[in-house]
């Protein structure tokens, strides 16, 4: 049998994060105590009432059967109602919502629905790698870089972007930079996409993980010709449950659902039921206790780590969103990450998020304060 990957898979560069994981595992096997600030996976538990709800729903045999690939109606209604309460955006659960197996799945599958071979897709750089790779390259299309620069607050000037692209991905609060979007920026992005007939895919996976009175908007507050992706992963510490949602323009949702109907059979019903309960905790714009409790923890960690890194001489911005710190290290990000790994601290080299990430590293605040303090101490000795 042929053993070579299909050409589109061969175009995907080696996954840097897999290489890092391998190195980390080697160090662990050697007995080194590792403080892992690499992966953006919450260490906090899923709120207990949601775990109990999943257990309860598992006892109902109806939930053992195939779900609908685009999402159970009850869950779509829960997402639509949440959009109303949280963003003031009126959403039709039947035409404007799809339930996803985590937002990553939808971010990739939307391209299969609307991107043709050789189309150009505008992908921020640095960015979550799915836009350029899992979405664009796997559709035989061409990723075109949208450079995000620190001096511009990691917000691109949309009017300078090429107008011949099929699709634009944007993500705020942003992974890896922690940057947040202003209303003016989002207004511009929606206007520009409409003028240039570019499909706007807005990744709002960190909408609830924000600090210091900053409340992240939905891009749909600024116009309805877009598709927005969200997730329970970070909001409710539910990365392993794989539950996300897409909301937006009915044609974009219909295309995404059509792809999904051919490739997956939907998120497990017992998870969808718990997701409805989770979103139902919101009374309005402000976060319910089960979300606020986690955000408080991340905020304390952010403050401790930013203070400590500044004391070590790094120029670190206090991010208003996400649980990432992204800061310049004045050299090769891989060399820096390797030096820290030898000292037992895992950080992600910025180059893993694209060429423009070079010279930066990302730290995920997914360890308790005592471990962050220990990481700072190890850095002080190692650098
Ligand atoms: C910017 C961004 N979008 C989307 C995701 C995917 O999240 P999930 O598939 O768990 O919903 C992640 C995960 O880290 C992310 O950082």
Short mmCIF file of C-alpha atoms and ligand atoms in Angstrom, two decimals:
data_model
loop_
_atom_site.label_atom_id
_atom_site.label_comp_id
_atom_site.label_asym_id
_atom_site.label_seq_id
_atom_site.Cartn_x
_atom_site.Cartn_y
_atom_site.Cartn_z
CA UNK A 1 0.00 0.00 0.00
CA UNK A 2 1.22 3.61 -0.55
CA UNK A 3 2.77 5.02 2.61
CA UNK A 4 3.14 8.65 1.59
CA UNK A 5 0.76 11.22 3.02
CA UNK A 6 -1.53 13.07 0.60
CA UNK A 7 0.17 16.20 -0.73
CA UNK A 8 -2.02 18.56 1.30
CA UNK A 9 -0.91 16.87 4.48
CA UNK A 10 2.71 17.06 3.42
CA UNK A 11 2.31 20.86 3.17
CA UNK A 12 1.58 21.08 6.89
CA UNK A 13 4.79 21.90 8.79
CA UNK A 14 5.78 19.67 11.71
CA UNK A 15 3.73 20.56 14.76
CA UNK A 16 6.14 22.43 17.01
CA UNK A 17 4.01 21.71 20.04
CA UNK A 18 4.33 17.96 19.49
CA UNK A 19 8.12 18.35 19.40
CA UNK A 20 8.05 20.33 22.64
CA UNK A 21 5.84 17.70 24.26
CA UNK A 22 8.35 15.01 23.30
CA UNK A 23 11.22 17.00 24.85
CA UNK A 24 9.18 17.62 28.00
CA UNK A 25 8.38 13.91 28.30
CA UNK A 26 12.08 13.07 27.94
CA UNK A 27 12.94 15.51 30.75
CA UNK A 28 10.19 14.09 32.94
CA UNK A 29 11.48 10.56 32.30
CA UNK A 30 14.91 11.78 33.47
CA UNK A 31 13.22 12.76 36.74
CA UNK A 32 13.27 16.56 36.27
CA UNK A 33 10.45 18.43 38.04
CA UNK A 34 8.68 20.32 35.26
CA UNK A 35 6.51 23.44 35.63
CA UNK A 36 4.44 23.38 32.46
CA UNK A 37 3.34 26.82 31.27
CA UNK A 38 3.18 25.57 27.70
CA UNK A 39 -0.28 24.37 26.87
CA UNK A 40 -3.43 26.51 27.17
CA UNK A 41 -5.38 23.86 29.05
CA UNK A 42 -6.99 25.05 32.32
CA UNK A 43 -5.74 23.24 35.43
CA UNK A 44 -8.89 24.28 37.33
CA UNK A 45 -11.70 21.71 37.58
CA UNK A 46 -14.98 21.86 35.70
CA UNK A 47 -17.54 23.43 38.08
CA UNK A 48 -19.08 20.65 40.17
CA UNK A 49 -22.75 21.28 39.16
CA UNK A 50 -21.77 20.75 35.50
CA UNK A 51 -19.97 17.49 36.25
CA UNK A 52 -23.05 16.34 38.19
CA UNK A 53 -25.29 17.32 35.28
CA UNK A 54 -23.25 15.22 32.83
CA UNK A 55 -23.49 12.26 35.24
CA UNK A 56 -27.23 12.75 35.59
CA UNK A 57 -27.71 12.99 31.83
CA UNK A 58 -25.68 9.82 31.31
CA UNK A 59 -28.34 7.89 33.19
CA UNK A 60 -30.91 8.85 30.56
CA UNK A 61 -30.76 6.29 27.79
CA UNK A 62 -32.10 8.81 25.29
CA UNK A 63 -28.73 10.55 25.58
CA UNK A 64 -26.87 7.43 24.46
CA UNK A 65 -28.13 7.78 20.90
CA UNK A 66 -26.82 9.74 17.93
CA UNK A 67 -27.24 13.47 18.32
CA UNK A 68 -28.02 15.76 15.40
CA UNK A 69 -24.76 16.80 13.69
CA UNK A 70 -25.52 20.53 13.81
CA UNK A 71 -26.58 20.44 17.46
CA UNK A 72 -29.69 19.49 19.45
CA UNK A 73 -32.38 22.13 19.27
CA UNK A 74 -32.39 22.70 23.06
CA UNK A 75 -28.68 23.44 22.99
CA UNK A 76 -29.01 25.78 20.01
CA UNK A 77 -31.78 27.60 21.89
CA UNK A 78 -29.53 27.84 24.97
CA UNK A 79 -26.75 29.38 22.85
CA UNK A 80 -29.19 31.79 21.16
CA UNK A 81 -30.62 32.88 24.52
CA UNK A 82 -27.11 33.30 25.91
CA UNK A 83 -26.23 35.58 22.98
CA UNK A 84 -29.26 37.67 23.82
CA UNK A 85 -28.38 38.01 27.51
CA UNK A 86 -24.61 38.27 27.17
CA UNK A 87 -24.18 40.36 23.99
CA UNK A 88 -27.63 41.80 23.34
CA UNK A 89 -27.61 40.03 19.97
CA UNK A 90 -30.87 38.47 18.80
CA UNK A 91 -30.16 35.04 17.28
CA UNK A 92 -32.39 32.50 15.52
CA UNK A 93 -31.53 29.09 17.00
CA UNK A 94 -32.64 27.26 13.86
CA UNK A 95 -30.78 29.26 11.20
CA UNK A 96 -27.99 31.05 13.03
CA UNK A 97 -26.48 28.50 15.46
CA UNK A 98 -24.47 25.30 15.09
CA UNK A 99 -23.11 23.21 17.96
CA UNK A 100 -19.52 22.07 17.52
CA UNK A 101 -17.18 19.40 18.81
CA UNK A 102 -15.12 22.22 20.31
CA UNK A 103 -14.61 25.48 18.43
CA UNK A 104 -11.44 24.14 16.74
CA UNK A 105 -13.56 21.76 14.69
CA UNK A 106 -15.78 24.58 13.43
CA UNK A 107 -12.86 26.90 12.71
CA UNK A 108 -11.44 24.23 10.41
CA UNK A 109 -14.70 22.99 8.88
CA UNK A 110 -15.96 26.45 7.92
CA UNK A 111 -13.14 26.59 5.37
CA UNK A 112 -14.21 23.26 3.87
CA UNK A 113 -17.62 24.80 3.34
CA UNK A 114 -16.53 28.05 1.67
CA UNK A 115 -12.90 27.96 0.56
CA UNK A 116 -11.94 26.61 -2.86
CA UNK A 117 -8.50 25.34 -3.89
CA UNK A 118 -6.02 28.21 -4.43
CA UNK A 119 -8.27 30.76 -2.69
CA UNK A 120 -6.44 33.16 -0.42
CA UNK A 121 -7.28 33.10 3.28
CA UNK A 122 -6.10 35.91 5.55
CA UNK A 123 -4.57 34.43 8.70
CA UNK A 124 -3.11 36.48 11.54
CA UNK A 125 0.54 35.88 12.38
CA UNK A 126 1.22 35.07 15.19
CA UNK A 127 -1.93 33.01 15.68
CA UNK A 128 -3.56 29.80 16.79
CA UNK A 129 -2.26 27.47 14.04
CA UNK A 130 -5.66 26.06 13.00
CA UNK A 131 -6.54 29.00 10.71
CA UNK A 132 -3.53 28.64 8.40
CA UNK A 133 -3.09 24.91 8.65
CA UNK A 134 -6.13 22.87 9.71
CA UNK A 135 -8.42 25.20 7.77
CA UNK A 136 -6.57 26.78 4.84
CA UNK A 137 -3.84 24.31 3.87
CA UNK A 138 -6.12 21.31 4.28
CA UNK A 139 -8.49 22.96 1.77
CA UNK A 140 -5.63 23.32 -0.75
CA UNK A 141 -5.90 27.07 -0.29
CA UNK A 142 -3.21 29.66 0.36
CA UNK A 143 -2.72 31.29 3.78
CA UNK A 144 -1.86 34.98 3.47
CA UNK A 145 -0.25 36.48 6.55
CA UNK A 146 -1.86 39.30 8.49
CA UNK A 147 1.05 40.51 10.62
CA UNK A 148 0.13 41.37 14.20
CA UNK A 149 2.61 43.84 15.68
CA UNK A 150 3.15 44.67 19.31
CA UNK A 151 3.42 48.41 18.55
CA UNK A 152 -0.15 48.31 17.14
CA UNK A 153 -1.54 46.41 20.12
CA UNK A 154 -1.55 43.30 17.89
CA UNK A 155 -4.49 44.76 15.92
CA UNK A 156 -3.98 44.86 12.13
CA UNK A 157 -5.06 47.81 9.99
CA UNK A 158 -7.76 46.04 7.97
CA UNK A 159 -7.72 48.71 5.26
CA UNK A 160 -4.18 47.61 4.36
CA UNK A 161 -5.16 43.97 3.79
CA UNK A 162 -5.38 42.50 0.27
CA UNK A 163 -8.99 42.68 -0.89
CA UNK A 164 -8.97 39.53 -3.04
CA UNK A 165 -9.12 36.97 -0.20
CA UNK A 166 -12.00 34.61 0.36
CA UNK A 167 -11.89 34.63 4.13
CA UNK A 168 -10.38 36.47 7.10
CA UNK A 169 -9.77 34.92 10.51
CA UNK A 170 -9.61 37.20 13.53
CA UNK A 171 -9.32 36.25 17.19
CA UNK A 172 -9.74 38.55 20.21
CA UNK A 173 -9.16 38.16 23.12
CA UNK A 174 -6.13 36.81 21.32
CA UNK A 175 -4.09 33.68 21.60
CA UNK A 176 -1.09 33.95 21.86
CA UNK A 177 -0.74 37.70 22.51
CA UNK A 178 -3.47 38.33 25.10
CA UNK A 179 -4.53 41.40 23.08
CA UNK A 180 -8.15 42.55 23.06
CA UNK A 181 -10.10 44.31 20.32
CA UNK A 182 -11.57 47.79 20.50
CA UNK A 183 -15.13 48.41 19.25
CA UNK A 184 -13.66 50.68 16.51
CA UNK A 185 -11.45 47.86 15.29
CA UNK A 186 -14.34 45.39 15.13
CA UNK A 187 -16.54 47.93 13.35
CA UNK A 188 -13.78 48.46 10.78
CA UNK A 189 -13.26 44.73 10.32
CA UNK A 190 -16.96 44.10 9.68
CA UNK A 191 -17.20 47.06 7.28
CA UNK A 192 -14.05 46.04 5.38
CA UNK A 193 -15.20 42.42 5.01
CA UNK A 194 -18.54 43.60 3.68
CA UNK A 195 -16.93 46.04 1.21
CA UNK A 196 -14.43 43.46 -0.06
CA UNK A 197 -16.81 40.46 0.10
CA UNK A 198 -14.48 38.63 2.45
CA UNK A 199 -15.98 36.06 4.82
CA UNK A 200 -15.26 37.09 8.41
CA UNK A 201 -14.55 34.21 10.82
CA UNK A 202 -14.25 35.58 14.31
CA UNK A 203 -12.78 33.37 17.01
CA UNK A 204 -14.18 34.44 20.39
CA UNK A 205 -13.05 31.37 22.36
CA UNK A 206 -11.78 33.59 25.21
CA UNK A 207 -14.78 35.94 25.36
CA UNK A 208 -15.36 35.22 29.07
CA UNK A 209 -11.74 35.19 30.20
CA UNK A 210 -11.20 38.92 30.66
CA UNK A 211 -9.95 41.15 33.46
CA UNK A 212 -10.08 44.65 34.93
CA UNK A 213 -13.63 45.60 33.86
CA UNK A 214 -12.94 44.68 30.22
CA UNK A 215 -15.94 42.87 28.73
CA UNK A 216 -15.29 41.24 25.36
CA UNK A 217 -17.94 41.99 22.74
CA UNK A 218 -19.30 39.68 20.06
CA UNK A 219 -18.36 40.69 16.54
CA UNK A 220 -22.06 40.23 15.74
CA UNK A 221 -22.78 43.38 17.76
CA UNK A 222 -21.14 45.28 14.89
CA UNK A 223 -22.76 43.50 11.93
CA UNK A 224 -24.39 40.21 11.08
CA UNK A 225 -22.36 39.22 7.99
CA UNK A 226 -19.89 37.10 9.91
CA UNK A 227 -19.57 33.82 11.73
CA UNK A 228 -18.37 33.77 15.31
CA UNK A 229 -16.94 30.78 17.15
CA UNK A 230 -17.12 30.25 20.88
CA UNK A 231 -16.44 27.48 23.31
CA UNK A 232 -17.15 26.10 26.74
CA UNK A 233 -13.52 24.96 26.95
CA UNK A 234 -11.95 27.95 28.67
CA UNK A 235 -15.08 29.57 30.12
CA UNK A 236 -16.09 26.53 32.16
CA UNK A 237 -12.78 24.61 32.29
CA UNK A 238 -14.27 22.04 29.92
CA UNK A 239 -11.55 21.48 27.32
CA UNK A 240 -11.95 17.70 27.48
CA UNK A 241 -15.72 17.75 26.90
CA UNK A 242 -15.29 19.16 23.37
CA UNK A 243 -18.20 21.55 23.15
CA UNK A 244 -18.27 24.75 21.14
CA UNK A 245 -20.71 26.75 19.05
CA UNK A 246 -20.85 28.85 15.90
CA UNK A 247 -23.27 31.75 15.59
CA UNK A 248 -23.85 34.08 12.70
CA UNK A 249 -24.97 34.55 9.13
CA UNK A 250 -27.48 31.82 8.15
CA UNK A 251 -25.67 30.92 4.91
CA UNK A 252 -22.35 30.50 6.71
CA UNK A 253 -24.04 28.37 9.39
CA UNK A 254 -25.83 26.29 6.73
CA UNK A 255 -22.53 25.58 4.94
CA UNK A 256 -20.83 24.59 8.16
CA UNK A 257 -23.72 22.32 9.12
CA UNK A 258 -23.67 20.70 5.67
CA UNK A 259 -19.97 19.81 6.07
CA UNK A 260 -20.63 18.51 9.57
CA UNK A 261 -23.50 16.35 8.40
CA UNK A 262 -21.01 14.55 6.15
CA UNK A 263 -18.13 14.17 8.58
CA UNK A 264 -19.40 13.95 12.17
CA UNK A 265 -22.52 13.02 14.05
CA UNK A 266 -22.56 15.83 16.56
CA UNK A 267 -21.48 16.40 20.14
CA UNK A 268 -22.70 13.80 22.69
CA UNK A 269 -26.17 14.70 23.95
CA UNK A 270 -25.19 14.42 27.61
CA UNK A 271 -22.46 17.02 27.06
CA UNK A 272 -24.84 19.29 25.15
CA UNK A 273 -27.32 19.12 28.05
CA UNK A 274 -24.63 20.20 30.52
CA UNK A 275 -23.60 22.99 28.14
CA UNK A 276 -27.15 24.36 28.18
CA UNK A 277 -27.09 24.39 31.99
CA UNK A 278 -23.70 26.13 31.94
CA UNK A 279 -24.79 28.92 29.59
CA UNK A 280 -28.05 29.22 31.52
CA UNK A 281 -26.04 30.43 34.55
CA UNK A 282 -25.73 33.87 32.92
CA UNK A 283 -28.47 36.34 33.90
CA UNK A 284 -27.06 39.16 31.81
CA UNK A 285 -23.68 40.42 30.69
CA UNK A 286 -21.85 39.70 33.91
CA UNK A 287 -20.23 36.37 34.63
CA UNK A 288 -21.92 33.89 36.98
CA UNK A 289 -20.00 32.75 40.09
CA UNK A 290 -18.73 29.54 38.51
CA UNK A 291 -16.97 31.54 35.77
CA UNK A 292 -16.00 34.51 37.93
CA UNK A 293 -14.25 32.19 40.42
CA UNK A 294 -11.88 30.92 37.71
CA UNK A 295 -11.28 34.38 36.28
CA UNK A 296 -10.27 35.61 39.76
CA UNK A 297 -7.72 32.81 39.99
CA UNK A 298 -6.25 33.63 36.57
CA UNK A 299 -6.16 37.32 37.43
CA UNK A 300 -4.16 36.71 40.59
CA UNK A 301 -1.74 34.50 38.64
CA UNK A 302 -1.45 37.12 35.91
CA UNK A 303 -0.59 39.81 38.43
CA UNK A 304 2.01 37.66 40.21
CA UNK A 305 3.68 36.57 36.99
CA UNK A 306 3.69 39.97 35.29
CA UNK A 307 5.19 41.56 38.41
CA UNK A 308 7.83 38.81 38.64
CA UNK A 309 8.75 38.95 34.96
CA UNK A 310 9.07 42.73 35.10
CA UNK A 311 11.41 42.34 38.08
CA UNK A 312 13.48 40.00 35.92
CA UNK A 313 13.73 42.79 33.35
CA UNK A 314 11.15 41.67 30.78
CA UNK A 315 8.86 44.20 29.21
CA UNK A 316 5.50 42.50 29.77
CA UNK A 317 2.08 43.97 29.03
CA UNK A 318 -0.69 43.25 31.53
CA UNK A 319 -3.21 41.46 29.27
CA UNK A 320 -6.91 42.30 29.59
CA UNK A 321 -7.90 38.91 28.24
CA UNK A 322 -6.91 35.22 28.00
CA UNK A 323 -4.63 33.37 30.38
CA UNK A 324 -1.52 33.98 28.27
CA UNK A 325 1.45 36.28 28.72
CA UNK A 326 3.32 37.05 25.50
CA UNK A 327 6.54 38.98 25.81
CA UNK A 328 9.71 39.78 23.93
CA UNK A 329 12.88 37.94 24.93
CA UNK A 330 15.27 39.63 22.49
CA UNK A 331 16.51 36.56 20.63
CA UNK A 332 15.60 33.14 19.34
CA UNK A 333 12.39 31.96 20.97
CA UNK A 334 13.35 28.29 20.55
CA UNK A 335 16.75 28.83 22.25
CA UNK A 336 15.05 30.70 25.09
CA UNK A 337 12.42 27.97 25.53
CA UNK A 338 15.13 25.29 25.51
CA UNK A 339 17.13 27.11 28.19
CA UNK A 340 14.07 27.35 30.39
CA UNK A 341 13.20 23.72 29.76
CA UNK A 342 16.63 22.73 31.05
CA UNK A 343 15.71 24.66 34.20
CA UNK A 344 12.38 22.79 34.41
CA UNK A 345 10.04 25.48 33.06
CA UNK A 346 8.05 24.94 29.87
CA UNK A 347 7.11 27.99 27.77
CA UNK A 348 6.03 28.08 24.14
CA UNK A 349 8.39 29.68 21.61
CA UNK A 350 6.59 32.46 19.74
CA UNK A 351 7.72 31.12 16.40
CA UNK A 352 5.32 28.21 16.90
CA UNK A 353 2.53 30.75 16.20
CA UNK A 354 4.13 32.12 13.02
CA UNK A 355 7.20 34.06 11.86
CA UNK A 356 6.00 37.26 13.55
CA UNK A 357 5.98 35.43 16.86
CA UNK A 358 9.76 35.09 16.71
CA UNK A 359 11.49 36.99 19.50
CA UNK A 360 8.56 36.32 21.87
CA UNK A 361 7.51 33.49 24.15
CA UNK A 362 4.08 32.61 25.46
CA UNK A 363 3.35 31.54 29.02
CA UNK A 364 0.02 29.93 29.91
CA UNK A 365 -1.08 30.71 33.48
CA UNK A 366 -2.21 27.16 34.12
CA UNK A 367 -0.30 26.53 37.36
CA UNK A 368 -1.02 27.65 40.93
CA UNK A 369 0.68 30.78 42.26
CA UNK A 370 3.23 28.77 44.29
CA UNK A 371 4.42 27.04 41.11
CA UNK A 372 4.52 30.33 39.22
CA UNK A 373 6.72 31.76 41.96
CA UNK A 374 8.96 28.72 41.72
CA UNK A 375 9.09 29.17 37.90
CA UNK A 376 10.19 32.79 38.40
CA UNK A 377 12.90 31.67 40.80
CA UNK A 378 14.15 29.07 38.31
CA UNK A 379 14.15 31.71 35.57
CA UNK A 380 16.11 34.09 37.77
CA UNK A 381 18.81 31.44 38.25
CA UNK A 382 18.81 30.21 34.65
CA UNK A 383 18.95 33.55 32.84
C1 LIG B 1 -7.75 31.03 19.94
C2 LIG B 1 -8.32 29.68 20.14
N1 LIG B 1 -9.42 29.35 19.46
C3 LIG B 1 -9.97 28.15 19.58
C4 LIG B 1 -9.43 27.20 20.43
C5 LIG B 1 -10.06 25.84 20.46
O1 LIG B 1 -10.77 25.58 21.58
P1 LIG B 1 -11.80 24.39 21.65
O2 LIG B 1 -11.68 23.57 20.40
O3 LIG B 1 -11.41 23.62 22.85
O4 LIG B 1 -13.14 25.04 21.74
C6 LIG B 1 -8.29 27.48 21.17
C7 LIG B 1 -7.70 26.49 22.05
O5 LIG B 1 -6.69 26.65 22.68
C8 LIG B 1 -7.72 28.77 21.02
O6 LIG B 1 -6.63 29.12 21.69
#
